[in-house]
PDB file of C-alpha atoms in Angstrom:
ATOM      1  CA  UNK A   6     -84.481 -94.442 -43.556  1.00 73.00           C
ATOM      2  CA  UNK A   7     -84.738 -91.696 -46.393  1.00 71.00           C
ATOM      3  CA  UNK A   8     -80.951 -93.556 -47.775  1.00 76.00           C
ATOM      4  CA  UNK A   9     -82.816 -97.238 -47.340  1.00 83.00           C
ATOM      5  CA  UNK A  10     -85.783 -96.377 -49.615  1.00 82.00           C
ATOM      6  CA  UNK A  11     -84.266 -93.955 -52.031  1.00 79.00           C
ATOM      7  CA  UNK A  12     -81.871 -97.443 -52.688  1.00 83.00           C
ATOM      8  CA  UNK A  13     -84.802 -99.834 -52.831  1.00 85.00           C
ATOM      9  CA  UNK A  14     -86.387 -97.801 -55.614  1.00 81.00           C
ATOM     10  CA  UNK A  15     -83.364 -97.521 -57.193  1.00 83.00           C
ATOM     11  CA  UNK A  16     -82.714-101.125 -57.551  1.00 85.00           C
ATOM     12  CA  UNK A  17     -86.751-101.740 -58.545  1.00 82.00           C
ATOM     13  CA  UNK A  18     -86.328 -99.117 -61.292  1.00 81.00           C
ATOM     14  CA  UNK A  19     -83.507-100.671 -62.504  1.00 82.00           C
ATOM     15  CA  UNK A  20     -84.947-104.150 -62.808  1.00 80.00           C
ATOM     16  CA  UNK A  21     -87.840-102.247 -64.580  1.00 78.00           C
ATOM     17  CA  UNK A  22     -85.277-100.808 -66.953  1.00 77.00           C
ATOM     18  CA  UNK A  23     -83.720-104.243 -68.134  1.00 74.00           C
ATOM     19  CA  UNK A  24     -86.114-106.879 -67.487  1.00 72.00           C
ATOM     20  CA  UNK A  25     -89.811-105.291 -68.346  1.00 67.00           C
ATOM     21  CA  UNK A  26     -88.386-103.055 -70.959  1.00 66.00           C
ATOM     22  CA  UNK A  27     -88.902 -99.846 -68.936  1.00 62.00           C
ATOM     23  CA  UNK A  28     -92.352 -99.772 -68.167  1.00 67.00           C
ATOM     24  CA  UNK A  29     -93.439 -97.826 -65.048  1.00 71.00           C
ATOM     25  CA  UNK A  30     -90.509 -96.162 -64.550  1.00 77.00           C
ATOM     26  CA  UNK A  31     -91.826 -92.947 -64.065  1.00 80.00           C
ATOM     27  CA  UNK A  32     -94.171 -93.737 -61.717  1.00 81.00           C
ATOM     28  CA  UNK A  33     -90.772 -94.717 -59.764  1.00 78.00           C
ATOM     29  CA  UNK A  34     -89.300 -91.520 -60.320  1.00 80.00           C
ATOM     30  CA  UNK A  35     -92.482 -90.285 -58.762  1.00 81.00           C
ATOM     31  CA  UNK A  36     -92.672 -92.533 -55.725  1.00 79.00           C
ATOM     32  CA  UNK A  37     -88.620 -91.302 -55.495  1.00 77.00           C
ATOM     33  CA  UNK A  38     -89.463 -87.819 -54.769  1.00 75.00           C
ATOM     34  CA  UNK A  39     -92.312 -88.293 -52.485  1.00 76.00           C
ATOM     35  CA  UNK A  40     -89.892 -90.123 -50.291  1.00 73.00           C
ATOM     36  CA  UNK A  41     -87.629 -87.315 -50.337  1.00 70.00           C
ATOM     37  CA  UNK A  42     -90.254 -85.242 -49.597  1.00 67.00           C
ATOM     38  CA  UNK A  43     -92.213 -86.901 -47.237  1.00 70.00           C
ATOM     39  CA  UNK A  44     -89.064 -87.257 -44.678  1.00 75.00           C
ATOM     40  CA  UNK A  45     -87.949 -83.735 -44.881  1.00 85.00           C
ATOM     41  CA  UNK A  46     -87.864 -82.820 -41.229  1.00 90.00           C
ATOM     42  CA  UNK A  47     -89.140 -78.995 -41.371  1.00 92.00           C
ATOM     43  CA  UNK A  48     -87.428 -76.355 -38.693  1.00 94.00           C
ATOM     44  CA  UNK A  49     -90.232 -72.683 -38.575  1.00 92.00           C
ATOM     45  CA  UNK A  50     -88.082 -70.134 -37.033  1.00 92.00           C
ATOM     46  CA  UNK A  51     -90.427 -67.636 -35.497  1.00 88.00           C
ATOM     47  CA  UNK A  52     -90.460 -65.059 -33.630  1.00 84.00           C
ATOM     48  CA  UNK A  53     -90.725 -60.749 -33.417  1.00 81.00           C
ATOM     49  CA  UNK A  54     -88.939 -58.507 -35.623  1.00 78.00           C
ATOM     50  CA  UNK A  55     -85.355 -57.950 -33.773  1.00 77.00           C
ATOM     51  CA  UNK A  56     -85.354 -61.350 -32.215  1.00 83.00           C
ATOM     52  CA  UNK A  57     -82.305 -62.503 -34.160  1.00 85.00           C
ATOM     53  CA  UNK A  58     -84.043 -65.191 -36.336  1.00 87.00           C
ATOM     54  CA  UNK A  59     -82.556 -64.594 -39.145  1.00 87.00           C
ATOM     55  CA  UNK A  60     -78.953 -63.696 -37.927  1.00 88.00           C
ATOM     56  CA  UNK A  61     -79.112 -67.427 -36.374  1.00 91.00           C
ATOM     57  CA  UNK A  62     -80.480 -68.548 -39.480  1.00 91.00           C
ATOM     58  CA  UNK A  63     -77.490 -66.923 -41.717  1.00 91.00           C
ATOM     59  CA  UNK A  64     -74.674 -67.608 -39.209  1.00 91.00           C
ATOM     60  CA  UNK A  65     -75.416 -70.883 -37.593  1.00 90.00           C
ATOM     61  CA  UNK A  66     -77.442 -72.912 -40.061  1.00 89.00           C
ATOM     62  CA  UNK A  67     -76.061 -71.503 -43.689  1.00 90.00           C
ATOM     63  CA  UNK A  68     -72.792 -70.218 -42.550  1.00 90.00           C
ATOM     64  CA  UNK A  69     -73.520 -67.564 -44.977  1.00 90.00           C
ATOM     65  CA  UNK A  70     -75.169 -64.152 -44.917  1.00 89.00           C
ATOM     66  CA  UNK A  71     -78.208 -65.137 -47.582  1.00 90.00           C
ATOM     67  CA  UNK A  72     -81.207 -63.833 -45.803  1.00 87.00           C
ATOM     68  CA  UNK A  73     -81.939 -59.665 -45.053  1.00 82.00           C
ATOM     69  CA  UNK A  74     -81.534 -59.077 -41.819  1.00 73.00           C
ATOM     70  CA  UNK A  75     -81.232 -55.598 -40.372  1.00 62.00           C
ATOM     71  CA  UNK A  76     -83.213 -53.749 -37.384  1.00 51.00           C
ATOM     72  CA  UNK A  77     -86.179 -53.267 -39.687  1.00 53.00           C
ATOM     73  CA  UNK A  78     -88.329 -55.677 -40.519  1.00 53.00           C
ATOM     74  CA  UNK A  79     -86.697 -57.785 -42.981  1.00 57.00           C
ATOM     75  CA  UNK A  80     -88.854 -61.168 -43.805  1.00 65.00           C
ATOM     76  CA  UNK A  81     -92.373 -60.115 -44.603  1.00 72.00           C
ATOM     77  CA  UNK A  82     -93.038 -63.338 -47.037  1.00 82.00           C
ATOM     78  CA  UNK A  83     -93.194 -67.339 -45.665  1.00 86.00           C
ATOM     79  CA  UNK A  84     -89.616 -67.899 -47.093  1.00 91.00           C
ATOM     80  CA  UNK A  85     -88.705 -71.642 -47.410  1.00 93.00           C
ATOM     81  CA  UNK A  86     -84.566 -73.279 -47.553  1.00 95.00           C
ATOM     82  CA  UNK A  87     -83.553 -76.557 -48.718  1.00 93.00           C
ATOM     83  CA  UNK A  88     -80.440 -77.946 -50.082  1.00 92.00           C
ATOM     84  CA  UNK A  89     -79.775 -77.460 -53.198  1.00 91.00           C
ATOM     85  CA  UNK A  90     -77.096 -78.492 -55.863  1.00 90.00           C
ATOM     86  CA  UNK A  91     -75.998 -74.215 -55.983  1.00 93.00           C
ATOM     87  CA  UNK A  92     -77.729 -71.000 -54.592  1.00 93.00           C
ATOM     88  CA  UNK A  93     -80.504 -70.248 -56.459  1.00 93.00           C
ATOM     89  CA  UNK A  94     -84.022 -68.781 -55.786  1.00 92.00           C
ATOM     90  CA  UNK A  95     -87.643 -69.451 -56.656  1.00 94.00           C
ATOM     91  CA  UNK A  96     -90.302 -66.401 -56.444  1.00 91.00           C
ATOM     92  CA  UNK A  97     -93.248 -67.852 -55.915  1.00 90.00           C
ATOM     93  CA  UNK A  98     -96.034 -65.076 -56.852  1.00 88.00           C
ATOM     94  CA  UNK A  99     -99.284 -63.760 -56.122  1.00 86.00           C
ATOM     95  CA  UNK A 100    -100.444 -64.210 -59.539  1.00 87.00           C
ATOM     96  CA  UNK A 101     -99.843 -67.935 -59.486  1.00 85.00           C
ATOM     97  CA  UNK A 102     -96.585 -67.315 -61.725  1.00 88.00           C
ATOM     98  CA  UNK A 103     -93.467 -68.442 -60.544  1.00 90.00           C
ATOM     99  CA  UNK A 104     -89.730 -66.903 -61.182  1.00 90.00           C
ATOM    100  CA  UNK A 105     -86.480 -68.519 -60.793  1.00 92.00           C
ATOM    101  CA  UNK A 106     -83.085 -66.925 -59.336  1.00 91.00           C
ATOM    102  CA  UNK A 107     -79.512 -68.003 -59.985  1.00 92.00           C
ATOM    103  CA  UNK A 108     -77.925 -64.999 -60.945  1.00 92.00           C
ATOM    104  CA  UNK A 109     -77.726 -62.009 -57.918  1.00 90.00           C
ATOM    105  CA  UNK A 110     -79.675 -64.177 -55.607  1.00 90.00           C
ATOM    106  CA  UNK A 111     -78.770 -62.347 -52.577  1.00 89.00           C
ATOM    107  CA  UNK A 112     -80.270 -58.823 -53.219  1.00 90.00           C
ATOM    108  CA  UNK A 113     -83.046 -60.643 -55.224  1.00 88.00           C
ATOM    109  CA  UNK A 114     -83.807 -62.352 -52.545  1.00 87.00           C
ATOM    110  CA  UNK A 115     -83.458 -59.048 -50.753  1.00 85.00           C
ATOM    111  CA  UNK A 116     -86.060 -57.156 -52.848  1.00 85.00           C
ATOM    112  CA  UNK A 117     -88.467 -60.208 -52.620  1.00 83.00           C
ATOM    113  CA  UNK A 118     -89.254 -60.350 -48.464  1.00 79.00           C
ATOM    114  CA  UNK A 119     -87.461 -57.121 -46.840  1.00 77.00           C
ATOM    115  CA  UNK A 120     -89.786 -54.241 -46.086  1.00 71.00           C
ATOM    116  CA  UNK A 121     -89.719 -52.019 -48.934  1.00 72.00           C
ATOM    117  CA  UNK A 122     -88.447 -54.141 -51.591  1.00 75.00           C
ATOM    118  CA  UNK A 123     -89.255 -53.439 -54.961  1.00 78.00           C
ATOM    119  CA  UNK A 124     -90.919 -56.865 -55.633  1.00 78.00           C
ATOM    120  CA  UNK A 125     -92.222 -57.321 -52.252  1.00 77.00           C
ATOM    121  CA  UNK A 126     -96.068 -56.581 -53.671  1.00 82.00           C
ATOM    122  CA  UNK A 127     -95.323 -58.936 -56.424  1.00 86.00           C
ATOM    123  CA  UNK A 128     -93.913 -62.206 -54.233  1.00 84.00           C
ATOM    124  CA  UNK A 129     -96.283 -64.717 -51.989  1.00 85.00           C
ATOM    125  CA  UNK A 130     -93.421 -66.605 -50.658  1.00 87.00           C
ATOM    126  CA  UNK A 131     -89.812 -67.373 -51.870  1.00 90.00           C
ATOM    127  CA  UNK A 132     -88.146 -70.856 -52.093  1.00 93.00           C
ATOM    128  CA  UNK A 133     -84.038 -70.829 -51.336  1.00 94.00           C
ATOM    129  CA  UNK A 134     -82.170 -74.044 -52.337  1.00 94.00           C
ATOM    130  CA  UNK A 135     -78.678 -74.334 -50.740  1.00 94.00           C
ATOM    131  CA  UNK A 136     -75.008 -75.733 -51.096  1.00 93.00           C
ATOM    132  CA  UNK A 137     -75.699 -76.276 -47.329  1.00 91.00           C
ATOM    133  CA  UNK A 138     -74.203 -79.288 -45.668  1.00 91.00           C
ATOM    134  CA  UNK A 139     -76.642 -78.735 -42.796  1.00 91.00           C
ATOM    135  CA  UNK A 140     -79.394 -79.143 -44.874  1.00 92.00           C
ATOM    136  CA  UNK A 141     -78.124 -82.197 -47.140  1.00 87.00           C
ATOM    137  CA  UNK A 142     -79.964 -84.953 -45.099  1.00 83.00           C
ATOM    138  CA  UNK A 143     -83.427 -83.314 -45.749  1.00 86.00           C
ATOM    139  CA  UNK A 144     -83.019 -80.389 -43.290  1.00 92.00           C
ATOM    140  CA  UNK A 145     -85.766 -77.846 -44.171  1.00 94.00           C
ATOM    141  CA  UNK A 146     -85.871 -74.034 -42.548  1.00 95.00           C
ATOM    142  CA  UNK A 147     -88.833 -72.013 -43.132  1.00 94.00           C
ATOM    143  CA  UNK A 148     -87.565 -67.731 -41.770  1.00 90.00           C
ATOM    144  CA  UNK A 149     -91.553 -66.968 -40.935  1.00 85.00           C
ATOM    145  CA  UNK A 150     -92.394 -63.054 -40.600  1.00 80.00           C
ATOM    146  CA  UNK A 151     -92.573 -61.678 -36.988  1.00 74.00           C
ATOM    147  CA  UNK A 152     -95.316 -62.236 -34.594  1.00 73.00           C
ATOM    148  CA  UNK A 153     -95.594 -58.509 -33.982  1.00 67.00           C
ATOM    149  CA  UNK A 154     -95.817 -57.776 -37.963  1.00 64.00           C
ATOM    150  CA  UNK A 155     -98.574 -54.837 -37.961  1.00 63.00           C
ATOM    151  CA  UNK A 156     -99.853 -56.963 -41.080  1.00 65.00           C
ATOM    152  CA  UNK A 157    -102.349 -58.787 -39.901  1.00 64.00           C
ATOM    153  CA  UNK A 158    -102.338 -61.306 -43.213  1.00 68.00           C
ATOM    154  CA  UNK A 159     -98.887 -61.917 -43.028  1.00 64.00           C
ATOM    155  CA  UNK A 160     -98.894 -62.928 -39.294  1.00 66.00           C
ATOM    156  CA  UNK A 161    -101.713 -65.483 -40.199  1.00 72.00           C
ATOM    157  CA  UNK A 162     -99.431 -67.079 -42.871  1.00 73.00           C
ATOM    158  CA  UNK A 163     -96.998 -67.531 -40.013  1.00 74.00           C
ATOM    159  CA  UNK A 164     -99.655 -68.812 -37.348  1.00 74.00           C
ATOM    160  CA  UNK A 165    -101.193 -71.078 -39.640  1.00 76.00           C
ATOM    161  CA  UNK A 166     -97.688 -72.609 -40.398  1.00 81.00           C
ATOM    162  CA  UNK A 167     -96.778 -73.527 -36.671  1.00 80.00           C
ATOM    163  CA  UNK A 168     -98.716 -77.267 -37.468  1.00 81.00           C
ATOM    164  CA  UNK A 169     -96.783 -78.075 -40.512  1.00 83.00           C
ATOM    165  CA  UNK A 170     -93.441 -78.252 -38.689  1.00 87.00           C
ATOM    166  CA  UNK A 171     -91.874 -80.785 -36.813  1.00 88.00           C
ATOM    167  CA  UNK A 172     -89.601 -78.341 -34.776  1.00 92.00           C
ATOM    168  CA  UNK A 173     -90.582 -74.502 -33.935  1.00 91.00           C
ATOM    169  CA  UNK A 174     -87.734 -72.808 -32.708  1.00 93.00           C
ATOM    170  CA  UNK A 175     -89.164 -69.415 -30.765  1.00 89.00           C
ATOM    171  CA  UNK A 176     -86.801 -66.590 -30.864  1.00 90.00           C
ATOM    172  CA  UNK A 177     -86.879 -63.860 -28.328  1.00 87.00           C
ATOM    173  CA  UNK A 178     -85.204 -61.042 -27.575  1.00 86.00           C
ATOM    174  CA  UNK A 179     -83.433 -61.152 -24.135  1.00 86.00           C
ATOM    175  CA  UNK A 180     -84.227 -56.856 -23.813  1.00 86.00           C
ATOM    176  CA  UNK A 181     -87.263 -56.912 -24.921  1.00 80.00           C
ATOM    177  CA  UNK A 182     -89.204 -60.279 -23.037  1.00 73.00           C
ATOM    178  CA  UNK A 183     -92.189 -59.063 -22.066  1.00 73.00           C
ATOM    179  CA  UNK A 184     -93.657 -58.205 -25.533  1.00 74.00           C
ATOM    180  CA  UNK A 185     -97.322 -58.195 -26.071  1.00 76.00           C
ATOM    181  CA  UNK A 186     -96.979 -60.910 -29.299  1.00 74.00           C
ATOM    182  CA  UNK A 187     -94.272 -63.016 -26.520  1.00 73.00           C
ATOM    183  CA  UNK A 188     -97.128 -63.405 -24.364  1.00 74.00           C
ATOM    184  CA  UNK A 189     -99.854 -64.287 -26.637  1.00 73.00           C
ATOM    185  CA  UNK A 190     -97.604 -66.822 -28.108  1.00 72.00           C
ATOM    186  CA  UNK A 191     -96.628 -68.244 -24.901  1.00 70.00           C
ATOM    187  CA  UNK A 192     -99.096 -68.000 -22.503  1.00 68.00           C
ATOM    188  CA  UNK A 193    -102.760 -67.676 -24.447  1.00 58.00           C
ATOM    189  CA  UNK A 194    -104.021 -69.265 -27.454  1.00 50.00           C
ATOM    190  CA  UNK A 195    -101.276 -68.983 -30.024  1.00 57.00           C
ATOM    191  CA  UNK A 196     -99.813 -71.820 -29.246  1.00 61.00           C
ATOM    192  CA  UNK A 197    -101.858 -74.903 -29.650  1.00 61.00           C
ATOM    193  CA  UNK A 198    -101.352 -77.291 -26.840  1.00 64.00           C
ATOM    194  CA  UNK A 199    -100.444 -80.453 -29.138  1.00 67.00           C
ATOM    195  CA  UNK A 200     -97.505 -78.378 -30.811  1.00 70.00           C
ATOM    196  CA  UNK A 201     -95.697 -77.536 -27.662  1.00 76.00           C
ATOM    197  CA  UNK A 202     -93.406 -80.941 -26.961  1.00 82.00           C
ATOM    198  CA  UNK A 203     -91.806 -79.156 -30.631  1.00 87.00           C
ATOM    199  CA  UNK A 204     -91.598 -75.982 -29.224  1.00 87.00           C
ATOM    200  CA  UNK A 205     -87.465 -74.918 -28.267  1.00 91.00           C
ATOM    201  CA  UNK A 206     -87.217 -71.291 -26.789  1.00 87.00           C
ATOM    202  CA  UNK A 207     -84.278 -69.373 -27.832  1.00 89.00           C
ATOM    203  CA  UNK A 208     -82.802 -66.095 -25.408  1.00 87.00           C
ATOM    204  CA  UNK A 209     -80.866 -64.132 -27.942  1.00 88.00           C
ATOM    205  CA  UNK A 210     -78.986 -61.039 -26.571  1.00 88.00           C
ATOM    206  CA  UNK A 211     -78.393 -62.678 -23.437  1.00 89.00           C
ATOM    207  CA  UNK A 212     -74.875 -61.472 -23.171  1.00 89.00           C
ATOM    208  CA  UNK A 213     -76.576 -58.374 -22.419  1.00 89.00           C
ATOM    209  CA  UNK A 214     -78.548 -58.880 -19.764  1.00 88.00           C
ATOM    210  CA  UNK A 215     -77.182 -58.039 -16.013  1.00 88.00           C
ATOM    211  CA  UNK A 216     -76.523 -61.403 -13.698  1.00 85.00           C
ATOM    212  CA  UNK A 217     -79.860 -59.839 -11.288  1.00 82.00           C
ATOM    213  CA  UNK A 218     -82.443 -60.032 -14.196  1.00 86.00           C
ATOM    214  CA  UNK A 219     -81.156 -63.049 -15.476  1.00 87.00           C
ATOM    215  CA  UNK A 220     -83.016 -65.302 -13.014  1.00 85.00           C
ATOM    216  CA  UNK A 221     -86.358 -62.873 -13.351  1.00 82.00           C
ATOM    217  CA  UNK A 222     -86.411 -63.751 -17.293  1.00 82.00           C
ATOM    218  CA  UNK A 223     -85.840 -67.511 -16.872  1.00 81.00           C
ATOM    219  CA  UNK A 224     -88.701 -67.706 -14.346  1.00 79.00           C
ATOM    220  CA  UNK A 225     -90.765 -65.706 -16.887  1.00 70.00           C
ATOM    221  CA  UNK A 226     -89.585 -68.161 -19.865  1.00 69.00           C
ATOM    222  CA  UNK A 227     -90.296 -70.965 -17.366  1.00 69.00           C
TER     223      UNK A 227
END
């Protein structure tokens, strides 16, 4: 559908171009990238520190290692991938300024939304565009801080996300269930009721869970 549009517009503008002598043509160029925009489909992964977000994320989605992701908390700032021409970086900051990353992007990215980071007090979010084929036909992840973040603020910025996207993919630790922020998100109020037919529930660590309590944690998922 995206294709079908993107082509009409591009045959209007050209009839613009030769026959009315270019007149409107950026307000073509205009209506281009809202279609582009517009039919993004947007994928929040979400979930508590440890769930394996953004290992998924890296391995499965980029097929590269882009994002932090260690035992600590590594994604304390709404960060945002699209596809993008090369890897590059925009810091979107709490001053309303805005910085953009092509050279180092990985540890810049690093010091941006990991836990300690030396711009981490500087950044509001972070925008990643990628050489990802996964991502070429408007694919758009959004790595979301945990649920259990003890910042309060940055947990809203994730909450208050969960209506924007079209698919929420819930990440949770296979070990470690029965978390507090699992079952707020899942069984209380978190959740509105209208988002959950987006809602996919993914069991990482499941490799390491005895055959017994397998059965007990799908009935609790369930």
């Amino acid at each position: 559908r995206r294709d079908d549009l993107a082509s009409a517009i591009a045959t209007l503008k050209d009839l613009v171009v030769h026959q009315l002598d270019g007149q409107n043509v950026q307000q073509l160029d205009s209506l281009a990238q809202k279609v582009r925009d517009d039919l993004q489909f947007i994928v929040l992964c979400v979930g508590d520190f440890s769930s394996g977000k953004t290992t998924f994320i890296n391995k499965f989605l980029l097929h590269d290692d882009i994002l932090p992701a260690r035992a600590r908390p590594t994604t304390t700032r709404l960060t945002t991938i699209r596809h993008g021409a090369s890897l590059r970086a925009t810091l979107l900051k709490k001053d309303g300024g805005s910085e953009i990353i092509a050279d180092n992007v990985k540890q810049r990215i690093e010091d941006a939304v990991a836990a300690g980071g030396s711009d981490i007090d500087k950044v509001d979010q972070v925008l990643i565009e990628v050489p990802s084929t996964n991502l070429a036909e408007g694919l758009v992840i959004v790595d979301a801080p945990g649920l259990n973040d003890p910042d309060t603020l940055r947990m809203k910025v994730t909450l208050d996300f969960l209506h924007q996207a079209d698919a929420i993919l819930y990440f949770m630790n296979a070990q470690q269930a029965y978390t507090r922020s699992n079952k707020e998100f899942l069984e209380e109020t978190t959740l509105a009721r209208e988002d959950l037919d987006k809602l996919f529930l993914l069991l990482n660590y499941w490799d390491l869970i005895e055959q017994p309590e397998r059965d007990d944690l799908l009935s609790y998922v369930n």
